[in-house]
mmCIF file of C-alpha atoms in Angstrom:
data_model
loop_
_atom_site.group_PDB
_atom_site.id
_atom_site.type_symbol
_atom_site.label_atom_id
_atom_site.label_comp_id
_atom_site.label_asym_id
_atom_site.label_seq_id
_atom_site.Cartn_x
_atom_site.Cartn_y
_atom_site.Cartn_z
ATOM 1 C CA UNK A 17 53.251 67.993 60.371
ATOM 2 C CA UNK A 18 56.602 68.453 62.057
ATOM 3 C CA UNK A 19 58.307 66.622 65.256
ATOM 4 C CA UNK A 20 56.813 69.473 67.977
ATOM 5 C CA UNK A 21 53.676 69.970 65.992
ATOM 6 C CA UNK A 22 51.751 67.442 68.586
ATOM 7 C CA UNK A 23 53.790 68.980 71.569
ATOM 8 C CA UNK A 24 53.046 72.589 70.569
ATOM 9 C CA UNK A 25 49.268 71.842 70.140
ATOM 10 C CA UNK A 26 49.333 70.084 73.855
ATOM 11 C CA UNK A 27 51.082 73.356 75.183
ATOM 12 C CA UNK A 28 48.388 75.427 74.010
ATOM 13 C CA UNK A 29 45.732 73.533 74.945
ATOM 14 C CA UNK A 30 46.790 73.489 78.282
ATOM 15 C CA UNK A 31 47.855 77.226 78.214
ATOM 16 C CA UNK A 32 44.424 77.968 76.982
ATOM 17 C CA UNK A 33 43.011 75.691 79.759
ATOM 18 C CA UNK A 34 45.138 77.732 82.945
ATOM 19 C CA UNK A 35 43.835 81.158 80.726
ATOM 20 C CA UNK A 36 40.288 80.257 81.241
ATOM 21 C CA UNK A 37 40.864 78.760 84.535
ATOM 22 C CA UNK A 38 42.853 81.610 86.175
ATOM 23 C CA UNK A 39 39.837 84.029 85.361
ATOM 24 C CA UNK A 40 36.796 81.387 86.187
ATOM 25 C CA UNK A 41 38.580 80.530 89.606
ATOM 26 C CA UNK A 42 37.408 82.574 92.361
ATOM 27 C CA UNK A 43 40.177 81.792 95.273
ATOM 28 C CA UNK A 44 42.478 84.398 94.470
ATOM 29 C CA UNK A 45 45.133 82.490 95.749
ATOM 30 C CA UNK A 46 44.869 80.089 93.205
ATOM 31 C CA UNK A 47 44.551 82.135 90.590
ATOM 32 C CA UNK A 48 48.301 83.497 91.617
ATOM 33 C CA UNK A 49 49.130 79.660 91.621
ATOM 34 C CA UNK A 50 47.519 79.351 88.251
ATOM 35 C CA UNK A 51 49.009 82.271 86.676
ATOM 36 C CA UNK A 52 52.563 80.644 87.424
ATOM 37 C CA UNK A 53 51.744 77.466 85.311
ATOM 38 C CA UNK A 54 50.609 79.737 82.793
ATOM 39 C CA UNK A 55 54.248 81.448 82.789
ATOM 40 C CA UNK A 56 55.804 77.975 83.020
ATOM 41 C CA UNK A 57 53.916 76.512 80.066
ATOM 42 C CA UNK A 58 54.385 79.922 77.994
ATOM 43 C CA UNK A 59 58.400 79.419 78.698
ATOM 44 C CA UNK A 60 58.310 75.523 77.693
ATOM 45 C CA UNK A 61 56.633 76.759 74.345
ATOM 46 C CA UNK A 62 59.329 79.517 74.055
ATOM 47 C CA UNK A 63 61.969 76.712 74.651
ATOM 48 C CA UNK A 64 59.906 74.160 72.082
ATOM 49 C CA UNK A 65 60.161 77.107 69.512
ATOM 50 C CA UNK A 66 64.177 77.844 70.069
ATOM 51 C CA UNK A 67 63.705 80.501 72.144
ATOM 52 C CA UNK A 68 65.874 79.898 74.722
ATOM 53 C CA UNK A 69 66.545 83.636 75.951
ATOM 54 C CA UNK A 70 63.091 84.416 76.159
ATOM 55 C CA UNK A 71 62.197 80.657 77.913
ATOM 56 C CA UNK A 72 64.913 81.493 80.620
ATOM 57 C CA UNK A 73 63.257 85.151 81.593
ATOM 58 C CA UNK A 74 59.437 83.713 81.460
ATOM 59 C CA UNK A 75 60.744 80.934 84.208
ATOM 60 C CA UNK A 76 62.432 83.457 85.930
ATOM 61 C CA UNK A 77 60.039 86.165 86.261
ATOM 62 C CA UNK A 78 56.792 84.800 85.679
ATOM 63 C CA UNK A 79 57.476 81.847 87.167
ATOM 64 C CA UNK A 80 59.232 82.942 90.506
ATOM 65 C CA UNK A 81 59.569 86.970 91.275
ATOM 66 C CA UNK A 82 56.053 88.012 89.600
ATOM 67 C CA UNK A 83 54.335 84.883 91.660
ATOM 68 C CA UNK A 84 55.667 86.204 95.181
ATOM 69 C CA UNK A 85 54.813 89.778 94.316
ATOM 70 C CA UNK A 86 51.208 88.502 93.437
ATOM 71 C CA UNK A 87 51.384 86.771 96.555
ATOM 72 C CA UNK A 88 52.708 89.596 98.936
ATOM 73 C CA UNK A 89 49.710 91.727 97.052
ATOM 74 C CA UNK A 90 46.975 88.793 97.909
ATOM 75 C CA UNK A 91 48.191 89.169 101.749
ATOM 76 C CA UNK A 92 47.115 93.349 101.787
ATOM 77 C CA UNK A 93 43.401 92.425 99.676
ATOM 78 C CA UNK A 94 41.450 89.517 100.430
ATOM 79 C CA UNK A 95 41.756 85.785 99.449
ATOM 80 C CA UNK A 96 38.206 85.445 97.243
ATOM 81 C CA UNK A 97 37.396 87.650 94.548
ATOM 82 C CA UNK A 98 33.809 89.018 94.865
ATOM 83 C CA UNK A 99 30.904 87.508 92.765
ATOM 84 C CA UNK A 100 29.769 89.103 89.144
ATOM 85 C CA UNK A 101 27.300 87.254 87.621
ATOM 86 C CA UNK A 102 26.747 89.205 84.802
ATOM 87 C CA UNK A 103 28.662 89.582 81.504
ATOM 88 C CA UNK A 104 29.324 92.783 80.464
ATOM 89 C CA UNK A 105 28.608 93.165 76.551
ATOM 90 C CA UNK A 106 31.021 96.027 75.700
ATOM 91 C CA UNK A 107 33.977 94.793 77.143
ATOM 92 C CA UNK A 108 33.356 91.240 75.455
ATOM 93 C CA UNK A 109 32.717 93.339 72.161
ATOM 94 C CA UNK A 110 36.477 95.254 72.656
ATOM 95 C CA UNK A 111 37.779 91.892 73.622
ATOM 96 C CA UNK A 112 36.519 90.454 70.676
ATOM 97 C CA UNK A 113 37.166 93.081 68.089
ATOM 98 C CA UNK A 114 41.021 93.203 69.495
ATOM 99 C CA UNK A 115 41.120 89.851 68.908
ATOM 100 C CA UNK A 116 40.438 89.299 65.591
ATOM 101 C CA UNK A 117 42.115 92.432 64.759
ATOM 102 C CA UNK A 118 45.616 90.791 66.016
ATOM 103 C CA UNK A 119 44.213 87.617 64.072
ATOM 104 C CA UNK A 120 43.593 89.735 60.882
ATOM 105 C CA UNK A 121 47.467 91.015 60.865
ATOM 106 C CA UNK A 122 48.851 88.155 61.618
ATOM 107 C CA UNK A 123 47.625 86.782 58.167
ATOM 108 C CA UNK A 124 50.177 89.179 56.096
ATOM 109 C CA UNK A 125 53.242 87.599 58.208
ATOM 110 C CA UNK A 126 55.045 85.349 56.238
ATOM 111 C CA UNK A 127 55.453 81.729 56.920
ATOM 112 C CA UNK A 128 56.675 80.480 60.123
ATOM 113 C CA UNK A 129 60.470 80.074 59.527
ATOM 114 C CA UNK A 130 60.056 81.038 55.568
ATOM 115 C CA UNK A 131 63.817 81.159 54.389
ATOM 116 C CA UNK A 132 62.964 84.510 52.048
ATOM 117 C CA UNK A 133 61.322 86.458 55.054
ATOM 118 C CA UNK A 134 62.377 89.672 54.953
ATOM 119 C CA UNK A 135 63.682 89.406 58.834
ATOM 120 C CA UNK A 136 66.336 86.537 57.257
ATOM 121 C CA UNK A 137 67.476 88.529 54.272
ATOM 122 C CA UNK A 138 68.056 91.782 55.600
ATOM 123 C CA UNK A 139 71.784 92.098 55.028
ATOM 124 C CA UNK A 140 72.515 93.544 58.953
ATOM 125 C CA UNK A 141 70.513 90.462 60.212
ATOM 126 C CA UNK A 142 72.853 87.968 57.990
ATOM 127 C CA UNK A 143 76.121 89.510 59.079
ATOM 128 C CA UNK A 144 75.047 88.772 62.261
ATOM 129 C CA UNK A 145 73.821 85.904 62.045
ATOM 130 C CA UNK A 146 76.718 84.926 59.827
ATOM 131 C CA UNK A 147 79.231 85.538 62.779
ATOM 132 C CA UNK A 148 77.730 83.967 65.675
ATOM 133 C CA UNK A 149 76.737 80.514 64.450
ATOM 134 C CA UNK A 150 78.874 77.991 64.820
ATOM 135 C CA UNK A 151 81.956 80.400 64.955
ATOM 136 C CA UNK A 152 84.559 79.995 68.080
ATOM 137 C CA UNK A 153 87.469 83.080 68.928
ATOM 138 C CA UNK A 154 90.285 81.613 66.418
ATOM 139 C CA UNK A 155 92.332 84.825 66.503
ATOM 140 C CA UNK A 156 92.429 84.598 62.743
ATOM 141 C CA UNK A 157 89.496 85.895 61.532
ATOM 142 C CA UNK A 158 89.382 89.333 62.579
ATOM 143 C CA UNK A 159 92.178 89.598 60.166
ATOM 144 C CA UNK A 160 90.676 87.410 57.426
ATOM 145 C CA UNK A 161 91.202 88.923 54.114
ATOM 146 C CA UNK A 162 87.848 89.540 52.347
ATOM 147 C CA UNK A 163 88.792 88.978 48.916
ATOM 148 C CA UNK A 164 90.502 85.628 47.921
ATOM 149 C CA UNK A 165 94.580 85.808 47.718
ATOM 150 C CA UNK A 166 96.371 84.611 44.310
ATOM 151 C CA UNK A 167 97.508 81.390 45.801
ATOM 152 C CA UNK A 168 94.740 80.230 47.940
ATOM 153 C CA UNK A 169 93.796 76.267 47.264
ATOM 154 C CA UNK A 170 90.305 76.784 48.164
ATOM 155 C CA UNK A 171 89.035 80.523 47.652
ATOM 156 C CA UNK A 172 87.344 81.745 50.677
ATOM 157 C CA UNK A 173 84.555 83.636 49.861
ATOM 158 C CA UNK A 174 83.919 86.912 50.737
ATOM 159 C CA UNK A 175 83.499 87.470 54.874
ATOM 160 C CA UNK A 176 81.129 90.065 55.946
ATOM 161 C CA UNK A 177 82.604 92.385 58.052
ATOM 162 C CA UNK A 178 83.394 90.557 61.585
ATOM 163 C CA UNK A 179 82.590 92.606 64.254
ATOM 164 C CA UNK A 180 82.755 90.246 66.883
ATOM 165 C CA UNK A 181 85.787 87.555 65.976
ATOM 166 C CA UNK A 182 83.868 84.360 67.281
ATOM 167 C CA UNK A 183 83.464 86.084 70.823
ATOM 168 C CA UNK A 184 79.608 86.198 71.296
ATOM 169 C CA UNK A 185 78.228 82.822 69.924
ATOM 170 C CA UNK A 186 74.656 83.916 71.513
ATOM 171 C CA UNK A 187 73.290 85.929 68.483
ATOM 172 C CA UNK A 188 70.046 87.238 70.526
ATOM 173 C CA UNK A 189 72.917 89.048 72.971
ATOM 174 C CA UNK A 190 74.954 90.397 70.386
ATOM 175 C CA UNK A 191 71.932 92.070 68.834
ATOM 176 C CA UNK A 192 69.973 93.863 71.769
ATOM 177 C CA UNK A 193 73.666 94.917 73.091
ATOM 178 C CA UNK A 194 75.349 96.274 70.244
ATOM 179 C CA UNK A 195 72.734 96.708 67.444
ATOM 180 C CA UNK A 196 69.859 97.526 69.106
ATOM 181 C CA UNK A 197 71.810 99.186 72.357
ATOM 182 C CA UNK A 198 69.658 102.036 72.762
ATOM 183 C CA UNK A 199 66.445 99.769 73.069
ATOM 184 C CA UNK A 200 68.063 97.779 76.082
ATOM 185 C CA UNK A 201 68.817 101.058 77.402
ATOM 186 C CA UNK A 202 65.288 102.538 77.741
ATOM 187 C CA UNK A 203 64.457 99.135 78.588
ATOM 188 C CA UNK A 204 66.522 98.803 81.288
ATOM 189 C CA UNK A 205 65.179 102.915 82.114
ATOM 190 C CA UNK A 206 61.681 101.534 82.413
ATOM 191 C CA UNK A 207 62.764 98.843 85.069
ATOM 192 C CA UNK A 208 64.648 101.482 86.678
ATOM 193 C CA UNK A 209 61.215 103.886 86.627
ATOM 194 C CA UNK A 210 59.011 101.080 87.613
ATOM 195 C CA UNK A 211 61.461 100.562 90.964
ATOM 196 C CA UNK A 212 61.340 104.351 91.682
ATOM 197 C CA UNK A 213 57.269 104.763 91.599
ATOM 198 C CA UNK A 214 57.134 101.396 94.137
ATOM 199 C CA UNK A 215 59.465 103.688 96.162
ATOM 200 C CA UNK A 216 57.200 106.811 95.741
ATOM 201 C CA UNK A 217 54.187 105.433 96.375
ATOM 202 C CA UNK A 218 54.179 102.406 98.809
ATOM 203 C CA UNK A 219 57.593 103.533 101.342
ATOM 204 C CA UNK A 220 56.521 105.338 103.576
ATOM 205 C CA UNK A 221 52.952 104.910 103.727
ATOM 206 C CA UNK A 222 50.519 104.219 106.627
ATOM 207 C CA UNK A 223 52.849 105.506 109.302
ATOM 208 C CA UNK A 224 55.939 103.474 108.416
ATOM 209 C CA UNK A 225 58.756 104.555 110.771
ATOM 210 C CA UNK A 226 61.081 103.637 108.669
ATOM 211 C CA UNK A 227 61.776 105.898 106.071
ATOM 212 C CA UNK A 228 59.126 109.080 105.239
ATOM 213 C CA UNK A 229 57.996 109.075 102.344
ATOM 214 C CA UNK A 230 56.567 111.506 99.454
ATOM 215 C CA UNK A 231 53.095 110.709 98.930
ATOM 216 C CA UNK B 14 58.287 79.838 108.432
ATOM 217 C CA UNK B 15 61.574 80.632 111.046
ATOM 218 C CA UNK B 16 60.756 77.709 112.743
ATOM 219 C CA UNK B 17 61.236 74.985 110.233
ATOM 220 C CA UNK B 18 63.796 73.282 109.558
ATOM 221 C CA UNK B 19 63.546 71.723 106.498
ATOM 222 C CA UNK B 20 63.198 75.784 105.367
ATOM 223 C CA UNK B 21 65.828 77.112 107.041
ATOM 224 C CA UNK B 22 68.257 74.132 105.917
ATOM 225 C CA UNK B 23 66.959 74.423 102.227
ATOM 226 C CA UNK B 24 67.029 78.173 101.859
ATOM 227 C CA UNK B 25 70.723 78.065 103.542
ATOM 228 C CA UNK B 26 72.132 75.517 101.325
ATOM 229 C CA UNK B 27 69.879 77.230 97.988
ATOM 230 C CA UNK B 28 70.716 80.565 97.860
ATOM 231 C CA UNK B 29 74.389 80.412 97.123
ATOM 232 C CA UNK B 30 74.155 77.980 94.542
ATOM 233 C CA UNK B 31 71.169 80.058 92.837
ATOM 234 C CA UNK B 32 73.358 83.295 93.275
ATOM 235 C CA UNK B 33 76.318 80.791 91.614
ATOM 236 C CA UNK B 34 74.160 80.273 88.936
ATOM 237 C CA UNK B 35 73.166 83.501 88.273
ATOM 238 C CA UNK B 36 76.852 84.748 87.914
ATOM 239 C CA UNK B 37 77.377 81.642 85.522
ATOM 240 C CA UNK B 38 74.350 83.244 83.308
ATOM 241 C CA UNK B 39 75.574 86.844 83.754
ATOM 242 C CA UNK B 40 78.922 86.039 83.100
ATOM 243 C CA UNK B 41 78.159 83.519 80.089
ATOM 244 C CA UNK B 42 75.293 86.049 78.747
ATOM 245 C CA UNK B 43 77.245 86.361 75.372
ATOM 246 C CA UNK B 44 77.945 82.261 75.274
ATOM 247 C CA UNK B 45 75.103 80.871 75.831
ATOM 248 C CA UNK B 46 70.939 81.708 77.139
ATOM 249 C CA UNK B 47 71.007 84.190 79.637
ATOM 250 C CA UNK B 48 72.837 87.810 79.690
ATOM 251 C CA UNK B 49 71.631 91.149 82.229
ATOM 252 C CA UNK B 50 68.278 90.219 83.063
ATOM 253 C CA UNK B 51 68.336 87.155 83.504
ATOM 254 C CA UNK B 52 70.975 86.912 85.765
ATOM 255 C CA UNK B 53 69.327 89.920 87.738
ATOM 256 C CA UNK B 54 66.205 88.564 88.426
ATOM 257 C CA UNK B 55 67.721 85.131 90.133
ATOM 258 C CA UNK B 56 69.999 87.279 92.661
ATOM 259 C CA UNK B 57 66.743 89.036 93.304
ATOM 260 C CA UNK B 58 65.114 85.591 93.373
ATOM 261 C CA UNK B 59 67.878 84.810 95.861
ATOM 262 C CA UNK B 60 67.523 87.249 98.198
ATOM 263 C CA UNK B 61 63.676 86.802 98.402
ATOM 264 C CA UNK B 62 63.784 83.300 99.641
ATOM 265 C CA UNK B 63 65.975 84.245 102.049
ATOM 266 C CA UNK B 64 63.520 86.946 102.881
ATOM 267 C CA UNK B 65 60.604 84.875 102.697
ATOM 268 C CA UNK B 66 62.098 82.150 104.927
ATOM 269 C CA UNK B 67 64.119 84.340 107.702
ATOM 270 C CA UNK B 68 62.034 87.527 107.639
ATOM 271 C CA UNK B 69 61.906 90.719 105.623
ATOM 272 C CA UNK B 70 64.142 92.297 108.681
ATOM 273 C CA UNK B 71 66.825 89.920 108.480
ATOM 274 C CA UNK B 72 67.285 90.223 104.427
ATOM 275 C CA UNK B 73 66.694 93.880 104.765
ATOM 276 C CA UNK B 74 69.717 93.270 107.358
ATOM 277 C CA UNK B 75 71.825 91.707 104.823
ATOM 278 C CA UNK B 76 70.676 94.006 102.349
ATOM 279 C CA UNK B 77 69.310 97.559 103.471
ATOM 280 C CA UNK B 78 66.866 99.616 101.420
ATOM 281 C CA UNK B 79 69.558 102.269 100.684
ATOM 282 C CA UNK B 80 71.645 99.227 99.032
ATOM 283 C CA UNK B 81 69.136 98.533 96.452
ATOM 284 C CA UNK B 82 68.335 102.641 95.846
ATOM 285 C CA UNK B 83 72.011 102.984 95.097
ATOM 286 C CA UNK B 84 72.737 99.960 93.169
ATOM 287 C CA UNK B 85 69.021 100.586 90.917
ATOM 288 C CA UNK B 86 70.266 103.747 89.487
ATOM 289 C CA UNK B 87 74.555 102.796 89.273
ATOM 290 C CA UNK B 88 73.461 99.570 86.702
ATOM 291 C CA UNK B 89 71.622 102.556 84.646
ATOM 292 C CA UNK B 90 74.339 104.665 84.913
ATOM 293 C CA UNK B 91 77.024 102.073 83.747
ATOM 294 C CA UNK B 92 75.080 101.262 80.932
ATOM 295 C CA UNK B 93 74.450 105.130 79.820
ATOM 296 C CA UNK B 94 78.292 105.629 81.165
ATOM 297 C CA UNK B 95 79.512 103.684 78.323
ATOM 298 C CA UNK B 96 77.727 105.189 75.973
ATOM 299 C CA UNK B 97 78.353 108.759 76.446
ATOM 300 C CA UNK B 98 82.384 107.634 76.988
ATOM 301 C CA UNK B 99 81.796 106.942 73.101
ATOM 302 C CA UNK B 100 79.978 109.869 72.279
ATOM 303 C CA UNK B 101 83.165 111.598 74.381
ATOM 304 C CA UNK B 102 85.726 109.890 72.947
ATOM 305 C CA UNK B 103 84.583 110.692 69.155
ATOM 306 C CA UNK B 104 82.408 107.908 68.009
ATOM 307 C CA UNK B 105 78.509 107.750 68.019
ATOM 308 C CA UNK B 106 76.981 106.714 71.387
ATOM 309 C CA UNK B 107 77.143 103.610 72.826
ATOM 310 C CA UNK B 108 79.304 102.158 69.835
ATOM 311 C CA UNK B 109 80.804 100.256 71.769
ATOM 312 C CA UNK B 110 84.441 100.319 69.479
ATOM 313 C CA UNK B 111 84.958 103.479 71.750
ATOM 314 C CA UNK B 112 86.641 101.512 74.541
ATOM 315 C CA UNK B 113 89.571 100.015 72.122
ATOM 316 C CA UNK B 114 89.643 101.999 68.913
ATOM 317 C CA UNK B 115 92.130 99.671 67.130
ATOM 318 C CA UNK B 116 90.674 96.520 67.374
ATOM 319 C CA UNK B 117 86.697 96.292 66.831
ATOM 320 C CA UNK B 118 85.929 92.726 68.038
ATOM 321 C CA UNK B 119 87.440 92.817 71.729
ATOM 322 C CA UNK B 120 85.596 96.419 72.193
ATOM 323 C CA UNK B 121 82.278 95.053 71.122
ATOM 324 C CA UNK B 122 82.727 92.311 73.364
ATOM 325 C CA UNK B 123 84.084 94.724 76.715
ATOM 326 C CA UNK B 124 80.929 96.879 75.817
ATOM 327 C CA UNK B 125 78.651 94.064 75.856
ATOM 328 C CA UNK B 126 80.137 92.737 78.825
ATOM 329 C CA UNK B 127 80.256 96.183 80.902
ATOM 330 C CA UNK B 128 76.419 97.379 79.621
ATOM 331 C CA UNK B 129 75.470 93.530 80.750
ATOM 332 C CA UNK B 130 76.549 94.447 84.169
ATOM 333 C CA UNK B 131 74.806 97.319 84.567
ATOM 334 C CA UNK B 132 71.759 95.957 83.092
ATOM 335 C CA UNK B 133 71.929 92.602 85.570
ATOM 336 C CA UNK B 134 72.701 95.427 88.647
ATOM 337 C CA UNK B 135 69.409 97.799 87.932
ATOM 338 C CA UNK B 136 67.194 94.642 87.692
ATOM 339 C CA UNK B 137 68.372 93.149 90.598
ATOM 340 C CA UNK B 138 68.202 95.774 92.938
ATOM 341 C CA UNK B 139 64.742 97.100 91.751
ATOM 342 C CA UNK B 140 63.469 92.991 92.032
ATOM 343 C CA UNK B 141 64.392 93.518 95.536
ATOM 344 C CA UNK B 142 62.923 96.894 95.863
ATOM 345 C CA UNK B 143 59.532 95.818 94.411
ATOM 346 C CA UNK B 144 59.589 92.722 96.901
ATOM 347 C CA UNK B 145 60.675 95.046 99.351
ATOM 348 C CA UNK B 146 57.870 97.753 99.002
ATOM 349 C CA UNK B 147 55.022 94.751 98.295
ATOM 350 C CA UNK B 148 55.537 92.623 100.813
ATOM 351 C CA UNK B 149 56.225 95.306 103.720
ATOM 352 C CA UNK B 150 53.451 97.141 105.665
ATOM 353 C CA UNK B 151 50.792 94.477 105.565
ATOM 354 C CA UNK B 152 49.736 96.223 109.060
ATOM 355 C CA UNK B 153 50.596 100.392 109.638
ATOM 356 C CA UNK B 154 53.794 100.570 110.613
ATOM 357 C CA UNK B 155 54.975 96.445 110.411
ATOM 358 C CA UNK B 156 57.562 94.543 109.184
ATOM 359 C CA UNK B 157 56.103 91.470 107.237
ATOM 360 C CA UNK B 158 57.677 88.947 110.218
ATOM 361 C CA UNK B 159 55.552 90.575 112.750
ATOM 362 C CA UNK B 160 52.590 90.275 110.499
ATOM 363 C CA UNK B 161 49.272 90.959 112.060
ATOM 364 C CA UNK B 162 47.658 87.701 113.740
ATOM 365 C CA UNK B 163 44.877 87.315 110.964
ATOM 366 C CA UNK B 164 46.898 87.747 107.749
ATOM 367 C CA UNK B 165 47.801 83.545 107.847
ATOM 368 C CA UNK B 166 44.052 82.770 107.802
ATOM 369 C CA UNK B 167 43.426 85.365 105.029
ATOM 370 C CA UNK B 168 45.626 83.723 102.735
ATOM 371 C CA UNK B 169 45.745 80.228 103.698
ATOM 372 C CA UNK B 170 42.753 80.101 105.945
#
């Protein structure tokens, strides 16, 4: 039982608690309200796991822009949601099935932060990994020879190639920018797309004077 | 919420040191936590309490629609704009060694930098342009500061 073993339960206790609450409640405001703790605990569990990146855009955008946007939505319906009594057997039976699905795949994943996972030995992860910890710009080590010298005191061992020279300690940046560019760029697409169907859909509508729209 | 003052005084004295911040993270995205998106979504987080505090009007004053259209699609093209100057220049695109050929670790670093930029500009601007497009027209043809008379008592009523 590790140090955060007792926090990490608490977290998901209470995330599980907001989950259930933030469907059972039936003031929609304060299921908006709800759904922010729910971001804010998800981004202390991030930050409890090491996740920092990750942590720092749940707070941001569950936790603040996705909450007003909820918000500005609950102004245009109404504030309660209405009443269904009834369960509805198929969707519980997809809910279900999906569930234990995930729960089934998840039982081929190696061990939480096994040292022989196949994520820490692939030989692209460890040469980057390998120059972003601990490493600061020393000017020196982009020209590091790779092989020890004759005349070297204490060999040093063979470098994997340094793409970065100690400039980009943050080894989750250095990865989506330069390894896995072309993900961030479709990513950053998609935010672009879901900007420009706001635009086409809502401006303009019900007789806005402002601007005409297309729809 | 015009009329308060603990709002206005709050908001005034907030926003520049949450748009200070969010420089810091875009900035320091290769240091430490934080990088494009980040960074983007607190100048959009910004903006919006300034909106929600003075009025959609008077941020839409400060920043107009056509601002955020503009600025959405330039972060998009920086960040493509890099990548075919590599695939221009010879190399394969977006590697990034394109914008110094000699000397790999300071290119990698300006390309992360410059495709950081763009990536912090498009989310930005389209944060803005969702709250924009959400929040406005709660009545035909109204701004969300001259909301209709019943829309306080539907959400807080």
């Amino acid at each position: 039982m590790s140090a955060t073993d007792p926090l990490n339960l608490m977290l998901l206790t209470l995330l599980l608690a907001t989950a259930v609450a933030v469907v059972e409640v039936r003031s929609l405001f304060s299921s908006v309200a709800l759904a922010a703790i729910y971001s804010l605990l998800m981004g202390a569990l991030w930050m409890v796991n090491d996740a920092w990146d990750v942590a720092f855009t749940e707070a941001a955008v569950g936790a603040g822009v996705s909450t007003i946007l909820l918000v500005g939505a609950l102004v245009l319906t109404g504030r309660h949601e209405t009443v269904r009594k009834t369960i509805s057997w198929p969707a519980l039976a997809a809910c279900v099935a999906a569930g234990a699905l995930l729960i089934w795949g998840t039982l081929d994943m190696p061990a939480y932060g096994d040292r022989n996972a196949p994520a820490q030995q692939h030989p692209v992860y460890n040469a980057y990994v390998q120059q972003t910890v601990d490493k600061a710009p020393d000017g020196k080590s982009a020209a590091r020879p790779t092989s020890p010298q004759a005349g070297d005191v204490a060999a040093v061992p063979e470098q994997p190639k340094n793409f970065f020279d100690g400039h980009v300690p943050n080894q989750v940046t250095s990865v989506i920018v330069t390894y896995r560019a072309h993900d961030t760029l479709f990513e950053t697409a998609v935010i672009l797309t879901a900007g420009m169907s706001m635009i086409l859909l809502l401006r303009g509508r019900r007789g806005n004077p402002q601007r005409g729209g297309l729809l | 919420m015009n009329d308060n003052v603990i709002m206005r005084v709050v908001a005034r004295w907030a926003m520049p040191l949450i748009l200070l911040f969010a420089f810091y993270t875009q900035v320091h995205g290769e240091t430490g936590p934080g990088g494009g998106f980040q960074a983007g979504v607190m100048i959009a987080a910004a903006f919006v309490l300034y909106g929600l505090v003075f009025g959609g009007n008077e941020m839409r004053r400060i920043v107009p629609r056509r601002l955020t259209d503009i600025t959405a699609v330039l972060g998009v093209l920086v960040y493509a704009g890099t990548g075919v100057y590599a695939l221009a220049t010879g190399y394969n695109f977006l590697d990034h060694v394109a914008l110094m050929p000699g000397n790999r670790s300071a290119a990698e670093a300006w390309g992360m930098t410059a495709v950081e930029y763009g990536v912090g500009i498009t989310v930005a601007s389209v944060m803005l342009t969702l709250f924009n497009e959400i929040t406005e027209g709660t009545n035909p043809g109204q701004e969300p500061d001259t909301v209709a008379p019943d829309a306080q008592e539907r959400l807080w009523g």
